[in-house]
Amino acid sequence: MKDITELTVHELVEKLNNKEITAEQITKAYADRINEKEKDVQAFITITADEALEKAKKIDGEIKDNKNIFAGIPIGIKDNLCTKGVKTTCASKMLENFVAPYDATVVEKINEEKMISLGKLNMDEFAMGSSTENSAMKITHNPWNLNKVPGGSSGGSAAAVAADMVPWALGSDTGGSIREPASFCGVVGLKPTYGLISRYGLVAFASSLDQVGPITKDVTDCAMLLNIIAGHDEKDSTSANIPKVDYTKSLKNGVKNLKIGVPKEFFGEGINPEVKAKLEEAINIYKEMGAEVEECSLDVAKYALATYYIIACAEASSNLGRFDGIRYGYRTKNYTNLKELYRNSRSEGFGAEVKRRIILGTYVLSSGYYDAYYKKAQQVRTFVKREFEKNLSKYDVLLTPVSPTTAFDIGAKSNNPLEMYLADICTVSINIAGVPAISIPCGVDIEGMPIGMQLIGNRFAEETILNAAFAFEQKINFRQNYRPEFKK
Amino acid sequence: MAREDYEVVIGLEVHAELSTKTKIFCSCPTKFGGMPNTQTCPICMAMPGTLPVLNEKVV
């Protein structure tokens, strides 16, 4: 029999509800696994395994009603989602001791299911980065090769799922922060449609782009976690009031006659030949399964990265204005007047990348530059959206790489912000357009590092991309064929 | 500086009391005379992660 921590959540749920295992056994298995692997992977900022075990015992003692099939299932939470009574640091010195007095809506939802949090997961500071190296707390290591980055910004979440330290996790995605680490760590990550999931309690980075989403071992788990967290929330005015869907229902529809567009711009310059080759194999698999695959064009994609960094930084500079050392968070000891208190608290509390983006954002919003940068970026945004709409009226799904390369070495790009930004080139346009996209593993490179495939769908067409991802997953059985080796 | 070197710039900050039962961006009551720290919440405090929801009556 497989170890408990190797099971997917849908396998765990079945065993738990058949009373083959108890919540305590599951939580204990994960606590032991964290004990064993955390020294190598460094995925957690806060571990709550002891509290988790207490909760698990309590849940085992209660008579289960059928309503809570997830009662006793553990989960990991990215450290930018507020959890009442447990620190929410955003991997920043600014919030290193911050304890929110409330739960994020998605955290409330997992608590209602009586799921059990194993702790808070590492990330790039305030979700700004693509490698989790911008964390002020620690560097997370990729479970497939410990010398490589796990991707970012949800690097702790993806690494913990890949290393079987949590059965699934919550992440957030502003420009690729769920999909890129999922791709680098060989797991499944979904950036849902903007508005599908409440952002209440997600510490804001760029509000018009941020979205919470699942990081899981397989597509079925992804659909199940989406079922739990999706839905309208009156506390988030941008959350959509649409009918509830059971995302697990449509998984077995197959891909016969599914129309797949392959935007050629995503396969051009800068893409690693091994990544390209694996995606071409994936395209052939879809063709064999009966999908209609066609090359298409998303010409605006080349403007998306510049547009993204203008909009995201502008919104960040506004969102991070609240961290002034007065009401919460880090306060400098070094001040003689109010202005110094503000300035020194921010100078000492924020890391280099966060400061870089606040400065960039303040610059593009300043009078004299607003029209040239921010206004222009908003116009290009509309243009990008229209191009996506045009393509997605013709195709059910668009297929692209998640990142031009596989996971890179720790330290390789940390001194070159521009090169780091290029890691997001295939993912940012999706956030700009507000559409959903999933990252699933489609093979490994010559070093054994996972390669990710991105499937993009129309607004609120999560069912379509989950179904397409599921069909592919069944065909290649990535998890059965490849496992992380913790190479040193 | 001589008087003529100054340029007059006048800004008006208008404080209008809302005639609503709750605050403009959250559901905390606006009742006068309560105990300190009883009519406040994470949204009023601009706690990280909170989002304002505009009071319909104000619009």
Coordinates of C-alpha atoms in Angstrom, one line a residue:
Chain A
M1 CA 0.0 0.0 0.0
K2 CA 1.1 3.6 -0.7
D3 CA 2.1 5.8 2.1
I4 CA -0.7 8.1 3.3
T5 CA 1.2 11.2 2.2
E6 CA 1.5 9.8 -1.4
L7 CA -2.3 9.6 -1.8
T8 CA -4.2 12.3 -3.6
V9 CA -7.0 14.0 -1.7
H10 CA -9.8 12.1 -3.5
E11 CA -8.1 8.9 -2.5
L12 CA -7.8 10.1 1.1
V13 CA -11.4 11.2 1.2
E14 CA -12.5 7.8 0.1
K15 CA -10.5 6.0 2.7
L16 CA -11.5 8.4 5.4
N17 CA -15.2 8.1 4.6
N18 CA -14.9 4.3 4.4
K19 CA -13.3 4.5 7.9
E20 CA -10.2 2.7 6.6
I21 CA -8.1 5.5 8.1
T22 CA -8.7 8.3 10.7
A23 CA -8.1 12.0 10.5
E24 CA -5.5 11.6 13.2
Q25 CA -3.6 9.0 11.2
I26 CA -3.6 11.3 8.2
T27 CA -2.5 14.4 10.1
K28 CA 0.2 12.4 11.9
A29 CA 1.5 11.0 8.6
Y30 CA 1.8 14.6 7.3
A31 CA 3.3 15.9 10.5
D32 CA 6.0 13.2 10.3
R33 CA 6.6 13.9 6.6
I34 CA 7.1 17.6 7.4
N35 CA 9.5 16.7 10.2
E36 CA 11.5 14.6 7.7
K37 CA 11.6 16.9 4.7
E38 CA 11.3 20.5 5.9
K39 CA 15.0 20.8 6.6
D40 CA 15.7 20.2 2.9
V41 CA 12.7 21.9 1.3
Q42 CA 12.1 24.9 3.7
A43 CA 8.5 25.3 2.5
F44 CA 6.9 26.6 5.7
I45 CA 7.0 29.9 7.5
T46 CA 4.7 28.7 10.3
I47 CA 4.0 25.1 11.1
T48 CA 0.9 24.3 13.0
A49 CA 1.2 20.5 13.1
D50 CA 0.5 20.3 16.9
E51 CA -2.7 22.2 16.7
A52 CA -3.6 20.2 13.6
L53 CA -3.2 16.9 15.5
E54 CA -5.5 18.2 18.3
K55 CA -8.1 19.2 15.7
A56 CA -7.9 15.8 14.0
K57 CA -8.5 13.9 17.2
K58 CA -11.5 16.1 17.9
I59 CA -12.9 15.4 14.4
D60 CA -12.4 11.7 14.8
G61 CA -14.4 11.9 18.0
E62 CA -17.4 13.6 16.4
I63 CA -20.0 11.6 14.6
K64 CA -19.6 12.5 11.0
D65 CA -22.5 13.7 8.9
N66 CA -22.3 13.2 5.2
K67 CA -22.2 16.9 4.6
N68 CA -18.5 17.2 5.5
I69 CA -16.7 14.7 3.4
F70 CA -13.5 16.8 3.7
A71 CA -13.6 16.9 7.5
G72 CA -10.1 15.9 8.8
I73 CA -8.3 16.5 5.4
P74 CA -5.2 18.7 6.0
I75 CA -4.2 21.6 3.8
G76 CA -1.4 24.2 3.5
I77 CA -2.0 27.9 3.1
K78 CA 0.1 30.5 1.4
D79 CA 1.2 33.1 3.9
N80 CA -0.6 36.0 2.3
L81 CA -4.0 34.6 3.2
C82 CA -5.2 35.9 6.6
T83 CA -5.7 33.3 9.3
K84 CA -7.2 34.3 12.7
G85 CA -4.8 33.7 15.5
V86 CA -1.9 32.4 13.3
K87 CA 0.7 34.7 11.9
T88 CA 0.3 36.1 8.3
T89 CA 3.7 37.4 7.3
C90 CA 3.6 37.7 3.5
A91 CA 7.2 36.6 3.9
S92 CA 8.0 40.2 4.8
K93 CA 9.9 41.8 7.7
M94 CA 7.1 44.3 7.6
L95 CA 4.5 41.7 8.8
E96 CA 6.8 39.2 10.5
N97 CA 4.7 39.3 13.7
F98 CA 1.4 40.2 12.3
V99 CA -1.6 38.2 13.5
A100 CA -4.8 39.0 11.7
P101 CA -7.9 39.2 13.9
Y102 CA -10.0 37.6 11.1
D103 CA -10.0 34.8 8.6
A104 CA -9.9 35.3 4.8
T105 CA -13.1 34.1 3.1
V106 CA -11.4 31.2 1.5
V107 CA -9.9 30.2 4.9
E108 CA -13.5 30.4 6.4
K109 CA -14.6 28.1 3.7
I110 CA -12.0 25.5 4.4
N111 CA -12.7 25.8 8.1
E112 CA -16.5 25.2 7.4
E113 CA -15.5 22.0 5.7
K114 CA -13.6 21.1 8.9
M115 CA -10.3 20.8 7.0
I116 CA -7.1 21.1 9.0
S117 CA -4.4 23.6 8.3
L118 CA -0.8 22.3 8.7
G119 CA 0.6 25.8 8.5
K120 CA 1.5 28.8 6.4
L121 CA 3.7 28.5 3.3
N122 CA 6.6 30.5 2.1
M123 CA 6.4 32.9 -0.8
D124 CA 8.1 35.9 -2.5
E125 CA 7.7 38.9 -0.3
F126 CA 4.1 40.3 -0.8
A127 CA 3.9 37.8 -3.7
M128 CA 6.4 39.8 -5.8
G129 CA 8.7 37.4 -7.6
S130 CA 9.0 34.2 -9.6
S131 CA 11.4 32.1 -7.5
T132 CA 10.5 32.5 -3.8
E133 CA 14.0 33.9 -3.4
N134 CA 12.5 37.3 -2.5
S135 CA 11.2 35.9 0.8
A136 CA 12.5 37.7 3.9
M137 CA 12.2 34.5 5.9
K138 CA 14.0 31.7 3.9
I139 CA 14.7 30.2 0.5
T140 CA 12.5 27.3 -0.5
H141 CA 14.2 24.5 -2.4
N142 CA 12.7 22.5 -5.3
P143 CA 11.9 18.9 -4.2
W144 CA 13.0 17.6 -7.6
N145 CA 16.5 19.1 -7.2
L146 CA 17.3 21.0 -4.0
N147 CA 19.7 23.3 -5.8
K148 CA 16.9 24.8 -7.9
V149 CA 14.2 27.3 -7.1
P150 CA 10.6 26.1 -6.7
G151 CA 9.3 29.0 -8.8
G152 CA 7.1 31.8 -7.3
S153 CA 5.6 33.5 -5.8
S154 CA 3.6 30.5 -4.4
G155 CA 6.8 28.5 -4.2
G156 CA 6.2 27.2 -0.7
S157 CA 2.8 25.9 -1.6
A158 CA 4.0 24.2 -4.8
A159 CA 7.1 22.7 -3.1
A160 CA 5.0 21.4 -0.1
V161 CA 2.5 19.7 -2.4
A162 CA 5.3 18.2 -4.6
A163 CA 7.2 16.9 -1.5
D164 CA 4.0 15.4 0.0
M165 CA 4.3 17.7 3.0
V166 CA 0.7 18.8 2.5
P167 CA -2.0 17.0 0.4
W168 CA -3.0 20.3 -1.3
A169 CA -2.5 24.0 -0.8
L170 CA -3.9 27.4 -1.5
G171 CA -1.9 29.9 -3.5
S172 CA -2.5 33.2 -5.2
D173 CA -1.7 34.3 -8.7
T174 CA -1.2 37.9 -9.9
G175 CA 1.0 37.2 -13.0
G176 CA 1.7 33.5 -12.8
S177 CA 2.3 32.9 -9.1
I178 CA 0.3 29.7 -9.0
R179 CA 1.1 28.3 -12.4
E180 CA 4.8 28.9 -12.7
P181 CA 5.7 27.2 -9.3
A182 CA 3.2 24.4 -10.1
S183 CA 5.1 23.9 -13.4
F184 CA 8.5 24.0 -11.8
C185 CA 7.5 21.5 -9.1
G186 CA 5.5 19.1 -11.3
V187 CA 2.1 19.7 -9.7
V188 CA -1.3 21.1 -10.8
G189 CA -2.1 24.8 -10.3
L190 CA -5.2 26.7 -11.4
K191 CA -5.5 30.5 -11.7
P192 CA -9.3 30.8 -11.8
T193 CA -11.3 33.5 -13.6
Y194 CA -11.0 36.9 -12.0
G195 CA -14.1 37.2 -9.8
L196 CA -14.7 33.5 -9.3
I197 CA -13.1 33.4 -5.8
S198 CA -13.3 36.0 -3.0
R199 CA -10.1 38.0 -2.4
Y200 CA -11.3 39.1 1.0
G201 CA -8.4 38.4 3.4
L202 CA -5.8 38.0 0.6
V203 CA -3.2 40.6 1.3
A204 CA -3.5 42.7 -1.8
F205 CA -0.6 43.0 -4.3
A206 CA -2.4 44.2 -7.5
S207 CA -6.1 44.1 -6.9
S208 CA -7.3 44.0 -10.6
L209 CA -5.1 40.9 -11.2
D210 CA -4.9 39.0 -7.9
Q211 CA -6.8 35.7 -7.6
V212 CA -6.7 32.9 -5.1
G213 CA -6.4 29.3 -6.5
P214 CA -5.6 25.6 -5.7
I215 CA -2.3 23.8 -6.0
T216 CA -2.8 20.1 -6.0
K217 CA -1.4 16.7 -6.8
D218 CA -3.8 16.0 -9.7
V219 CA -6.7 17.6 -11.7
T220 CA -9.5 15.8 -9.7
D221 CA -8.1 17.4 -6.5
C222 CA -7.9 20.7 -8.2
A223 CA -11.6 20.5 -9.2
M224 CA -12.6 19.5 -5.7
L225 CA -10.7 22.3 -4.0
L226 CA -12.2 24.8 -6.5
N227 CA -15.6 23.5 -5.5
I228 CA -14.8 24.4 -1.9
I229 CA -13.4 27.9 -2.5
A230 CA -15.4 29.3 -5.4
G231 CA -18.4 31.4 -4.9
H232 CA -19.8 34.9 -4.4
D233 CA -18.8 36.9 -1.3
E234 CA -20.5 40.1 -0.4
K235 CA -17.3 41.2 1.3
D236 CA -15.5 41.3 -2.1
S237 CA -17.3 43.6 -4.5
T238 CA -15.4 42.1 -7.5
S239 CA -16.6 38.5 -6.8
A240 CA -19.1 37.3 -9.3
N241 CA -22.6 36.3 -8.4
I242 CA -23.0 33.3 -10.6
P243 CA -24.6 29.9 -10.0
K244 CA -22.5 27.2 -8.2
V245 CA -21.0 24.5 -10.4
D246 CA -19.7 21.1 -9.4
Y247 CA -16.3 21.1 -11.2
T248 CA -15.7 17.4 -10.7
K249 CA -18.8 16.5 -12.8
S250 CA -17.4 17.5 -16.2
L251 CA -14.0 15.8 -15.8
K252 CA -14.8 12.7 -17.8
N253 CA -16.3 14.3 -20.9
G254 CA -13.2 13.6 -23.1
V255 CA -11.7 15.9 -25.7
K256 CA -13.2 14.6 -28.9
N257 CA -13.9 17.5 -31.2
L258 CA -12.5 19.9 -28.6
K259 CA -11.1 22.9 -30.4
I260 CA -7.6 23.8 -29.3
G261 CA -5.7 26.9 -30.4
V262 CA -1.9 27.0 -30.2
P263 CA -0.7 30.6 -30.2
K264 CA 2.5 30.6 -32.2
E265 CA 4.0 33.6 -30.4
F266 CA 4.4 31.5 -27.2
F267 CA 6.7 29.0 -29.0
G268 CA 9.1 31.6 -30.5
E269 CA 12.3 33.1 -29.3
G270 CA 13.6 32.4 -25.8
I271 CA 11.7 29.1 -25.3
N272 CA 13.9 26.2 -24.3
P273 CA 14.0 23.5 -27.0
E274 CA 13.2 20.7 -24.5
V275 CA 10.1 22.6 -23.3
K276 CA 9.0 23.2 -26.9
A277 CA 9.5 19.5 -27.8
K278 CA 7.5 18.2 -24.8
L279 CA 4.6 20.6 -25.7
E280 CA 4.6 19.4 -29.2
E281 CA 4.3 15.9 -27.9
A282 CA 1.4 17.0 -25.8
I283 CA -0.2 18.6 -28.9
N284 CA 0.1 15.2 -30.6
I285 CA -1.5 13.4 -27.7
Y286 CA -4.5 15.7 -27.9
K287 CA -4.8 15.1 -31.6
E288 CA -4.7 11.3 -31.0
M289 CA -7.5 11.7 -28.5
G290 CA -9.6 13.4 -31.1
A291 CA -9.2 17.1 -30.4
E292 CA -9.0 19.5 -33.3
V293 CA -5.7 21.4 -32.9
E294 CA -4.8 24.5 -34.9
E295 CA -2.1 27.2 -34.8
C296 CA -3.4 30.6 -34.0
S297 CA -2.0 34.1 -33.2
L298 CA -2.0 36.1 -30.0
D299 CA 0.1 38.9 -31.4
V300 CA -0.5 41.2 -28.4
A301 CA 1.2 38.8 -26.0
K302 CA 4.5 40.6 -26.7
Y303 CA 3.1 43.7 -25.0
A304 CA 1.7 41.9 -22.1
L305 CA 4.8 41.8 -19.9
A306 CA 5.5 45.5 -20.1
T307 CA 1.8 46.2 -19.6
Y308 CA 1.7 43.9 -16.6
Y309 CA 4.6 45.4 -14.8
I310 CA 3.2 48.9 -15.2
I311 CA -0.3 48.0 -13.9
A312 CA 0.9 45.6 -11.2
C313 CA 3.5 48.1 -9.8
A314 CA 1.0 51.0 -10.0
E315 CA -1.6 49.0 -8.0
A316 CA 1.1 47.7 -5.6
S317 CA 2.4 51.2 -4.8
S318 CA -1.2 52.1 -3.8
N319 CA -2.0 48.9 -1.9
L320 CA 1.2 49.0 0.1
G321 CA 0.8 52.6 1.2
R322 CA -1.0 51.4 4.3
F323 CA 2.2 49.9 5.8
D324 CA 3.4 53.0 7.6
G325 CA 4.5 51.5 10.9
I326 CA 1.5 53.0 12.8
R327 CA -1.4 50.6 13.2
Y328 CA 0.3 47.2 12.6
G329 CA 3.4 45.7 11.3
Y330 CA 7.1 46.7 11.7
R331 CA 8.0 50.0 13.3
T332 CA 11.5 51.4 13.3
K333 CA 13.2 52.2 16.5
N334 CA 15.1 54.9 14.7
Y335 CA 13.0 58.2 14.5
T336 CA 12.6 61.6 16.0
N337 CA 9.5 62.8 14.1
L338 CA 6.5 61.4 12.2
K339 CA 8.1 61.6 8.8
E340 CA 11.1 59.7 9.9
L341 CA 8.9 57.1 11.5
Y342 CA 7.1 56.5 8.2
R343 CA 10.2 56.6 6.1
N344 CA 12.4 54.4 8.3
S345 CA 9.7 51.9 9.0
R346 CA 9.2 51.4 5.3
S347 CA 12.9 51.5 4.4
E348 CA 13.7 48.8 7.0
G349 CA 10.5 46.8 6.7
F350 CA 10.4 46.2 2.9
G351 CA 12.8 44.1 0.9
A352 CA 14.6 45.3 -2.4
E353 CA 12.1 43.9 -4.9
V354 CA 9.1 45.3 -3.0
K355 CA 10.8 48.7 -2.9
R356 CA 11.6 48.5 -6.6
R357 CA 8.0 47.9 -7.5
I358 CA 6.7 50.6 -5.2
I359 CA 9.1 53.1 -6.8
L360 CA 8.2 51.9 -10.3
G361 CA 4.5 52.1 -9.5
T362 CA 4.8 55.6 -8.0
Y363 CA 6.7 56.7 -11.0
V364 CA 4.2 55.5 -13.6
L365 CA 1.3 57.1 -11.6
S366 CA 3.1 60.5 -11.1
S367 CA 1.9 63.6 -13.0
G368 CA 3.7 64.0 -16.3
Y369 CA 4.2 60.2 -16.7
Y370 CA 0.7 59.0 -16.0
D371 CA -0.4 59.4 -19.6
A372 CA 2.7 57.9 -21.1
Y373 CA 2.7 54.8 -18.9
Y374 CA -0.3 54.0 -16.8
K375 CA -3.0 55.3 -19.2
K376 CA -1.2 53.6 -22.2
A377 CA -1.0 50.3 -20.2
Q378 CA -4.7 50.4 -19.5
Q379 CA -5.4 50.9 -23.2
V380 CA -3.1 48.0 -24.1
R381 CA -4.9 45.9 -21.5
T382 CA -8.2 46.4 -23.3
F383 CA -6.5 45.4 -26.5
V384 CA -5.0 42.2 -24.9
K385 CA -8.5 41.3 -23.5
R386 CA -10.1 41.7 -26.9
E387 CA -7.4 39.5 -28.6
F388 CA -8.1 36.8 -26.0
E389 CA -11.8 37.1 -26.5
K390 CA -11.4 36.8 -30.3
N391 CA -9.3 33.6 -29.9
L392 CA -11.5 32.1 -27.3
S393 CA -14.6 32.6 -29.4
K394 CA -12.9 30.4 -32.0
Y395 CA -11.3 27.8 -29.7
D396 CA -12.4 26.1 -26.5
V397 CA -8.9 26.1 -25.1
L398 CA -5.5 27.7 -25.8
L399 CA -2.4 25.6 -25.2
T400 CA 0.9 27.2 -24.3
P401 CA 4.0 26.6 -22.2
V402 CA 3.8 27.9 -18.6
S403 CA 7.3 29.2 -18.5
P404 CA 10.0 29.3 -21.2
T405 CA 12.3 27.1 -19.1
T406 CA 12.2 24.6 -16.3
A407 CA 13.3 25.5 -12.8
F408 CA 16.5 27.4 -12.7
D409 CA 19.3 27.3 -10.1
I410 CA 19.0 29.2 -6.8
G411 CA 20.8 32.5 -7.2
A412 CA 20.9 32.3 -11.1
K413 CA 18.6 35.3 -11.7
S414 CA 18.4 36.9 -8.3
N415 CA 20.6 39.8 -9.3
N416 CA 18.9 40.4 -12.6
P417 CA 15.3 41.6 -12.1
L418 CA 14.6 41.9 -15.8
E419 CA 15.6 38.3 -16.5
M420 CA 13.5 37.2 -13.5
Y421 CA 10.5 39.1 -15.0
L422 CA 10.9 37.1 -18.2
A423 CA 10.0 33.9 -16.4
D424 CA 6.4 35.3 -16.3
I425 CA 6.2 36.0 -20.0
C426 CA 3.8 33.1 -20.8
T427 CA 1.5 33.7 -17.8
V428 CA 1.0 37.5 -17.3
S429 CA -1.3 38.0 -20.3
I430 CA -3.9 35.6 -18.7
N431 CA -4.2 37.8 -15.6
I432 CA -4.4 40.9 -17.8
A433 CA -7.3 39.3 -19.7
G434 CA -8.9 38.0 -16.5
V435 CA -9.4 34.5 -17.9
P436 CA -8.7 31.2 -16.2
A437 CA -5.7 29.0 -16.9
I438 CA -4.4 25.7 -15.5
S439 CA -0.8 24.4 -15.3
I440 CA -0.3 20.7 -15.5
P441 CA 2.9 18.7 -15.8
C442 CA 3.5 17.2 -19.3
G443 CA 7.0 15.6 -18.9
V444 CA 10.5 16.2 -17.6
D445 CA 13.7 17.6 -19.2
I446 CA 17.1 15.9 -19.5
E447 CA 17.9 16.8 -15.9
G448 CA 14.6 15.3 -14.7
M449 CA 13.0 18.7 -14.0
P450 CA 9.2 18.9 -14.6
I451 CA 7.9 20.8 -17.7
G452 CA 4.5 22.5 -17.4
M453 CA 1.7 22.9 -20.0
Q454 CA -0.8 25.8 -19.7
L455 CA -4.4 25.5 -20.8
I456 CA -6.3 28.8 -21.1
G457 CA -10.1 29.0 -21.2
N458 CA -12.8 31.6 -21.6
R459 CA -14.1 33.5 -18.6
F460 CA -15.8 31.1 -16.1
A461 CA -15.0 28.1 -18.4
E462 CA -13.1 26.4 -15.7
E463 CA -15.0 23.2 -16.5
T464 CA -13.6 23.2 -20.0
I465 CA -9.9 23.5 -19.1
L466 CA -10.3 21.1 -16.1
N467 CA -11.8 18.5 -18.5
A468 CA -9.1 19.0 -21.1
A469 CA -6.4 18.8 -18.4
F470 CA -8.0 15.6 -16.9
A471 CA -8.0 13.8 -20.2
F472 CA -4.3 14.5 -20.7
E473 CA -3.4 13.5 -17.2
Q474 CA -5.2 10.2 -17.6
K475 CA -3.2 9.6 -20.8
I476 CA 0.4 10.4 -19.5
N477 CA 0.0 9.4 -15.8
F478 CA 2.8 11.9 -14.8
R479 CA 2.5 11.1 -11.1
Q480 CA 2.9 7.4 -11.6
N481 CA 5.9 7.8 -13.8
Y482 CA 7.9 10.6 -12.2
R483 CA 8.5 11.4 -8.5
P484 CA 10.6 14.1 -6.9
E485 CA 14.0 12.8 -5.8
F486 CA 15.2 15.5 -3.5
K487 CA 18.6 15.6 -5.4
K488 CA 21.3 17.4 -3.6
Chain B
M1 CA 10.0 86.4 1.6
A2 CA 7.9 89.5 0.6
R3 CA 4.2 89.3 0.7
E4 CA 3.8 89.4 -3.1
D5 CA 6.1 86.3 -3.4
Y6 CA 3.4 84.1 -1.8
E7 CA 0.9 82.4 -4.0
V8 CA -2.5 81.7 -2.5
V9 CA -3.6 78.1 -2.8
I10 CA -6.9 77.3 -1.1
G11 CA -8.1 73.7 -0.5
L12 CA -11.3 72.7 1.1
E13 CA -11.7 69.5 3.0
V14 CA -15.4 69.0 3.5
H15 CA -16.5 66.8 6.4
A16 CA -20.1 65.8 6.0
E17 CA -21.7 63.6 8.6
L18 CA -23.4 60.6 6.9
S19 CA -27.1 60.1 7.9
T20 CA -26.7 56.4 7.5
K21 CA -27.0 53.7 10.1
T22 CA -23.6 52.1 9.2
K23 CA -20.3 53.4 8.0
I24 CA -19.5 54.2 4.3
F25 CA -17.2 51.2 3.6
C26 CA -18.2 48.6 6.2
S27 CA -21.2 47.5 8.3
C28 CA -20.0 49.0 11.6
P29 CA -22.7 51.2 13.3
T30 CA -22.4 55.0 13.3
K31 CA -24.2 55.4 16.6
F32 CA -22.9 58.2 18.8
G33 CA -21.7 57.6 22.3
G34 CA -20.7 54.0 22.3
M35 CA -17.7 52.5 24.3
P36 CA -14.3 53.0 22.8
N37 CA -13.3 50.4 20.2
T38 CA -16.7 48.8 20.0
Q39 CA -17.8 50.3 16.6
T40 CA -14.8 49.3 14.6
C41 CA -13.6 46.2 12.6
P42 CA -10.7 45.0 10.4
I43 CA -12.1 47.0 7.4
C44 CA -12.2 50.3 9.3
M45 CA -8.7 49.7 10.5
A46 CA -7.5 49.0 6.9
M47 CA -6.1 45.7 8.1
P48 CA -4.1 43.9 5.5
G49 CA -6.3 41.8 3.3
T50 CA -9.6 43.7 3.9
L51 CA -11.7 45.2 1.1
P52 CA -14.1 48.0 1.4
V53 CA -17.7 47.5 0.3
L54 CA -19.5 50.8 -0.5
N55 CA -22.6 51.6 1.5
E56 CA -25.5 51.6 -1.0
K57 CA -27.4 54.4 0.9
V58 CA -24.5 56.8 0.3
V59 CA -24.6 56.6 -3.4

